[in-house]
């Protein structure tokens, strides 16, 4: 255990845990758009930056992203110092120039008093905040189907060569975790379309309800040690079956005891 | 090795005369290869006394490419510039057989027109102090024997046979050698931290990315003296306990790759790389990693990702790469020039090195001096040499005798310094203190025809494209800073915009993830700091004092000067000029596209840009 001072208050923390985790535990509200528990911290949005110092730094302080800064004993943290607030305000102002219509950005910016960007709106604004969550989640799942293309201000999220990504299995992990709902998909229960790639859904043989895409099922069966017929029935049927089995087991146990 | 050296020196001694042909990229582009061929042809056809084909040396860049191709005749030190293949017979006949100097091939001092016969008398060279560039232009770049003949690999032998890793690190620390790749971090400290990290595997990497446009110091060293880099890396590897090294070279440097590759295989052949080097238990090997040529790949964490075959995007470094670098192992990353300094420090000792340069900024620095100076090229000077000495003594002053306006140091993310800073000693700390930086050593000299707002706009444009785009302040912030400079250049800027630029610049510096964003606003901040008047002229008076920003300038004929020669009418593609022969001409503003063609052709300076 280590002791950290946050905004003047002494708190206990685990050595090496990320500062943002601690701030969240302390119910301190700071925006953090590129952070997600499913993936490694990335440090790209820069909204979670805080000011840190230590007594031995002789008055010098540093600005770090709390999402990937490991807590250490004696750390003194200011989450809302003037520069930190100005920084977040500037970043949100800049984001609004790129994402003027994005509710999430609008709301955060408003929290920091920015109602409209003070910069030049970019020529073709959209909803992507380039947090990189979609690509990192897709990587973590093991697919690496999409990535960022181009550098600098022209960076965007896209499948390779802007064509239906060969490695995508249609799991929707990217779209469902996109904080701005920028990634579009359709799903009518039979066919799912994402990244302009179309997938057939496996149907539960008994109920006719959809489970997951054939490609995703094949992947999980091959790489995750899952039974080959597992996805032939949907979750609900699985649950029913499990309940039935549990019931049977309970019954056997009762019979054994009696 | 002493035996190799002896044998080779004896062989060389058979030919007291040598002809040195620069075969650096610059001279090759101007036909150096043909010159070598011509020498070889003539020498093999004719029997020249004391002179054989083997006496023709193809060296690396002397740094004076602008005057190339260069030929030097040793031991007299006769220095010929702008040599062509057809000059070769005359050179052999007159200067080699006859000891006669060919006047027309001599270099003329641009300040007074005097012809200079001997290499050491050229001011461009005589004001320099060459340590990292010690062998460039002297030894054949592609021969390990040439390197050994000038005491190459002696430092390695000393380290392996007489020193412990700790002693090596002590020497480097004591020399106070600071990394030449930009930040100026003490090399000894870096090596020690790396060595102290407990791990089975350590790596050393050489940063040969050199992303700064127009800079070519690292390229020249890799091409012209590859063994110096290798020897430096081997010593570092011994010191930190690494068995594998990588040299990261950008794709645009094919000759550097070829020469390094040859140097590596020659080393393997004579037992300087591989297992049990020089019969000791030191084992080390080097591989070349090729970069795709993104500026940001020069940044250490991005570079290591790129070496590992991933996308070169920087990561936040709360754990430094010396501790967790390539493949998460402790890694020493140093610049090409840094490594090239190492063998000499070991050979001559830390105290020798410390006497060169200034306190806390020891040694020399290589710069690529370009822009509006008379002598452009690659130079190496002691740290602490003033900007004035570099620009006016070595550089020979400003072209056409125009006034000096500013010098940009430190590459695209460096700063611009005005004439009041000309007496500033050039070193890491002095440059940083005035809002610029050393960077990897780019130096661009500008005259009064340069618009400083335009300069800031240009560098921001480069950085917006070269940013990796990962983090918001850099990606969006530099973009908006660039947009604001455009606004000013177009005459649409306001004083509020100027304040906005300053405020946003500060935030980009604080908020960005890596050095690119953190130093990206430098060109802008330094030009606002030192040339605020010029920004205000654009904003308040809608005027570009240097006559560069197209939206704000006007081309007009000065009636008194115009002779009516009609040259401009022919040059103007927009039919914007009318006038009769021998009478003053007139430019119609509504048609003028401000292309500047008329100014270029007018021999009477009769067109005023305002
Ligand atoms: C955007 C960026 C680009 C860089 N490019 C280079 C480069 O081209 N060459 C280089 O040696 N160092 C470059 N650096 C500095 C390296 O990150 C690193 O500090 C250096 O290679 C370490 O070597 P040194 O200590 O010998 O200077 C760059 C840094 C940044 C932030
Ligand atoms: S698409 Fe969504 S998840 Fe992906 S980078 Fe953009 S905002 Fe983030
Ligand atoms: S839907 Fe495709 S792109 Fe998205 S996470 Fe799944 S595999 Fe990756
Ligand atoms: S500062 Fe610029 S180059 Fe560096 S990580 Fe951020 S976006 Fe990429
Ligand atoms: S600046 Fe160009 S367009 Fe204008 S008058 Fe001269 S030549 Fe013609
Ligand atoms: S080129 Fe110069 S001197 Fe000749 S007509 Fe044009 S403005 Fe006059
Ligand atoms: S959440 Fe920390 S930088 Fe984005
Ligand atoms: S290439 Fe010959 S002097 Fe530079």
Short mmCIF file of C-alpha atoms in Angstrom, two decimals, chain B residues 137-337:
data_model
loop_
_atom_site.label_atom_id
_atom_site.label_comp_id
_atom_site.label_asym_id
_atom_site.label_seq_id
_atom_site.Cartn_x
_atom_site.Cartn_y
_atom_site.Cartn_z
CA UNK B 137 36.81 12.67 -47.15
CA UNK B 138 39.99 11.02 -45.92
CA UNK B 139 39.55 7.29 -46.05
CA UNK B 140 37.88 5.09 -48.57
CA UNK B 141 34.41 4.56 -47.17
CA UNK B 142 34.06 0.99 -48.20
CA UNK B 143 37.18 -0.58 -46.82
CA UNK B 144 37.64 -1.96 -43.34
CA UNK B 145 41.42 -1.84 -43.89
CA UNK B 146 41.35 1.88 -44.49
CA UNK B 147 39.52 2.30 -41.22
CA UNK B 148 41.97 0.07 -39.39
CA UNK B 149 44.87 1.96 -40.94
CA UNK B 150 43.74 5.16 -39.21
CA UNK B 151 43.63 3.39 -35.83
CA UNK B 152 40.08 2.17 -36.27
CA UNK B 153 38.96 -0.56 -33.87
CA UNK B 154 41.84 0.31 -31.53
CA UNK B 155 39.29 1.66 -29.07
CA UNK B 156 37.34 -1.59 -29.26
CA UNK B 157 40.50 -3.59 -28.68
CA UNK B 158 41.36 -1.43 -25.68
CA UNK B 159 37.87 -1.84 -24.25
CA UNK B 160 37.76 -5.61 -24.72
CA UNK B 161 41.29 -6.37 -23.59
CA UNK B 162 41.95 -3.80 -20.89
CA UNK B 163 38.72 -2.43 -19.53
CA UNK B 164 35.65 -3.52 -17.60
CA UNK B 165 32.20 -2.41 -18.67
CA UNK B 166 32.09 -0.13 -15.65
CA UNK B 167 35.31 1.55 -16.67
CA UNK B 168 33.95 2.13 -20.14
CA UNK B 169 30.80 3.71 -18.77
CA UNK B 170 32.91 5.80 -16.38
CA UNK B 171 34.92 7.16 -19.30
CA UNK B 172 31.83 8.01 -21.30
CA UNK B 173 30.20 9.63 -18.25
CA UNK B 174 33.33 11.58 -17.48
CA UNK B 175 33.59 12.81 -21.03
CA UNK B 176 30.13 14.33 -20.55
CA UNK B 177 29.17 13.23 -24.04
CA UNK B 178 25.57 14.20 -24.66
CA UNK B 179 23.34 12.51 -27.23
CA UNK B 180 23.59 14.20 -30.61
CA UNK B 181 20.12 13.17 -31.75
CA UNK B 182 18.44 16.20 -30.26
CA UNK B 183 17.68 16.01 -26.59
CA UNK B 184 21.28 16.06 -25.41
CA UNK B 185 20.78 13.39 -22.78
CA UNK B 186 24.08 12.27 -21.18
CA UNK B 187 25.14 9.07 -22.94
CA UNK B 188 27.00 7.68 -19.93
CA UNK B 189 23.96 8.00 -17.73
CA UNK B 190 21.82 6.23 -20.31
CA UNK B 191 24.29 3.36 -20.61
CA UNK B 192 24.56 2.99 -16.85
CA UNK B 193 20.79 2.85 -16.33
CA UNK B 194 20.51 0.24 -19.05
CA UNK B 195 23.33 -1.84 -17.64
CA UNK B 196 21.80 -1.71 -14.17
CA UNK B 197 18.49 -3.19 -15.32
CA UNK B 198 18.54 -6.87 -14.48
CA UNK B 199 17.69 -8.80 -17.60
CA UNK B 200 19.15 -11.59 -19.70
CA UNK B 201 18.78 -9.56 -22.85
CA UNK B 202 19.90 -6.00 -23.54
CA UNK B 203 19.85 -4.23 -26.88
CA UNK B 204 21.72 -1.35 -28.45
CA UNK B 205 20.17 0.55 -31.32
CA UNK B 206 21.57 3.23 -33.57
CA UNK B 207 19.10 5.88 -34.64
CA UNK B 208 19.87 6.58 -38.28
CA UNK B 209 16.40 7.78 -39.16
CA UNK B 210 17.31 11.42 -39.67
CA UNK B 211 13.84 12.64 -40.50
CA UNK B 212 14.64 16.34 -40.63
CA UNK B 213 14.19 17.55 -44.19
CA UNK B 214 17.42 18.91 -45.62
CA UNK B 215 19.61 17.37 -42.92
CA UNK B 216 22.20 14.85 -43.97
CA UNK B 217 24.80 14.62 -41.24
CA UNK B 218 23.89 11.13 -40.08
CA UNK B 219 23.57 9.91 -43.63
CA UNK B 220 27.05 11.17 -44.46
CA UNK B 221 28.59 9.46 -41.46
CA UNK B 222 26.86 6.15 -42.20
CA UNK B 223 27.92 6.35 -45.82
CA UNK B 224 31.40 7.74 -45.39
CA UNK B 225 32.57 6.13 -42.17
CA UNK B 226 30.30 3.20 -41.35
CA UNK B 227 32.92 1.51 -39.20
CA UNK B 228 33.04 4.45 -36.80
CA UNK B 229 29.35 3.91 -36.09
CA UNK B 230 29.81 0.17 -35.72
CA UNK B 231 32.77 0.56 -33.40
CA UNK B 232 30.80 2.97 -31.23
CA UNK B 233 27.93 0.50 -31.05
CA UNK B 234 30.22 -2.39 -30.19
CA UNK B 235 31.70 -0.43 -27.32
CA UNK B 236 28.22 0.46 -26.08
CA UNK B 237 27.16 -3.15 -26.38
CA UNK B 238 30.13 -4.31 -24.36
CA UNK B 239 29.40 -1.67 -21.73
CA UNK B 240 25.74 -2.54 -21.24
CA UNK B 241 25.98 -6.25 -21.94
CA UNK B 242 24.10 -6.39 -25.22
CA UNK B 243 24.57 -9.21 -27.71
CA UNK B 244 22.41 -7.83 -30.46
CA UNK B 245 22.30 -4.40 -32.06
CA UNK B 246 20.18 -2.74 -34.72
CA UNK B 247 20.87 0.19 -36.98
CA UNK B 248 17.66 1.87 -38.01
CA UNK B 249 18.13 3.52 -41.41
CA UNK B 250 15.44 5.16 -43.43
CA UNK B 251 14.47 3.76 -46.81
CA UNK B 252 15.62 6.95 -48.57
CA UNK B 253 19.25 6.21 -47.69
CA UNK B 254 20.14 3.28 -49.97
CA UNK B 255 23.85 4.09 -50.12
CA UNK B 256 24.05 4.19 -46.32
CA UNK B 257 22.43 0.76 -46.21
CA UNK B 258 24.85 -0.65 -48.77
CA UNK B 259 27.92 0.72 -47.01
CA UNK B 260 26.74 -0.37 -43.57
CA UNK B 261 25.92 -3.80 -44.91
CA UNK B 262 29.40 -4.10 -46.40
CA UNK B 263 30.97 -2.87 -43.18
CA UNK B 264 29.00 -5.41 -41.16
CA UNK B 265 29.96 -8.32 -43.37
CA UNK B 266 33.61 -7.23 -43.43
CA UNK B 267 33.55 -7.15 -39.64
CA UNK B 268 32.08 -10.62 -39.49
CA UNK B 269 34.79 -11.83 -41.83
CA UNK B 270 37.69 -10.52 -39.77
CA UNK B 271 36.08 -11.52 -36.47
CA UNK B 272 34.96 -8.13 -35.23
CA UNK B 273 31.33 -9.18 -35.10
CA UNK B 274 29.91 -12.50 -34.09
CA UNK B 275 31.07 -14.87 -31.37
CA UNK B 276 34.18 -14.27 -29.27
CA UNK B 277 35.24 -10.97 -30.76
CA UNK B 278 39.04 -10.52 -30.77
CA UNK B 279 39.37 -13.76 -28.92
CA UNK B 280 37.48 -12.51 -25.86
CA UNK B 281 34.17 -13.82 -24.60
CA UNK B 282 32.35 -10.80 -26.00
CA UNK B 283 29.74 -11.80 -28.54
CA UNK B 284 27.80 -9.26 -30.51
CA UNK B 285 26.12 -8.84 -33.86
CA UNK B 286 24.36 -6.05 -35.70
CA UNK B 287 21.42 -6.03 -38.05
CA UNK B 288 20.06 -3.25 -40.19
CA UNK B 289 16.41 -2.33 -39.74
CA UNK B 290 14.90 -0.23 -42.48
CA UNK B 291 12.45 2.51 -41.74
CA UNK B 292 9.61 3.57 -43.93
CA UNK B 293 10.56 7.18 -43.64
CA UNK B 294 8.11 8.81 -41.27
CA UNK B 295 9.54 11.71 -39.29
CA UNK B 296 7.96 10.39 -36.11
CA UNK B 297 9.78 7.06 -36.46
CA UNK B 298 12.90 8.87 -35.24
CA UNK B 299 11.23 9.21 -31.86
CA UNK B 300 12.62 6.51 -29.62
CA UNK B 301 9.48 4.58 -28.67
CA UNK B 302 8.08 4.76 -32.20
CA UNK B 303 11.42 3.64 -33.60
CA UNK B 304 11.52 0.60 -31.36
CA UNK B 305 8.01 -0.37 -32.43
CA UNK B 306 9.05 0.03 -36.02
CA UNK B 307 12.14 -2.16 -35.50
CA UNK B 308 9.86 -4.80 -33.99
CA UNK B 309 7.74 -4.68 -37.13
CA UNK B 310 4.79 -2.75 -35.74
CA UNK B 311 3.33 0.62 -36.72
CA UNK B 312 5.70 3.35 -35.57
CA UNK B 313 3.49 5.20 -33.12
CA UNK B 314 5.00 6.68 -29.96
CA UNK B 315 3.84 5.44 -26.60
CA UNK B 316 3.72 7.32 -23.33
CA UNK B 317 7.00 6.77 -21.54
CA UNK B 318 6.50 6.66 -17.84
CA UNK B 319 8.73 3.64 -18.01
CA UNK B 320 11.71 4.69 -20.09
CA UNK B 321 12.97 2.63 -22.97
CA UNK B 322 16.37 2.26 -21.33
CA UNK B 323 14.45 0.08 -18.86
CA UNK B 324 11.80 -1.36 -21.15
CA UNK B 325 12.59 -0.76 -24.80
CA UNK B 326 12.83 -3.03 -27.80
CA UNK B 327 10.76 -6.19 -27.18
CA UNK B 328 10.29 -4.78 -23.65
CA UNK B 329 13.97 -5.32 -22.85
CA UNK B 330 16.41 -2.69 -21.56
CA UNK B 331 17.69 -0.83 -24.61
CA UNK B 332 20.24 1.86 -25.33
CA UNK B 333 19.25 4.04 -28.25
CA UNK B 334 21.78 6.56 -29.49
CA UNK B 335 22.19 8.69 -32.53
CA UNK B 336 24.69 7.98 -35.34
CA UNK B 337 26.88 10.94 -34.43
#
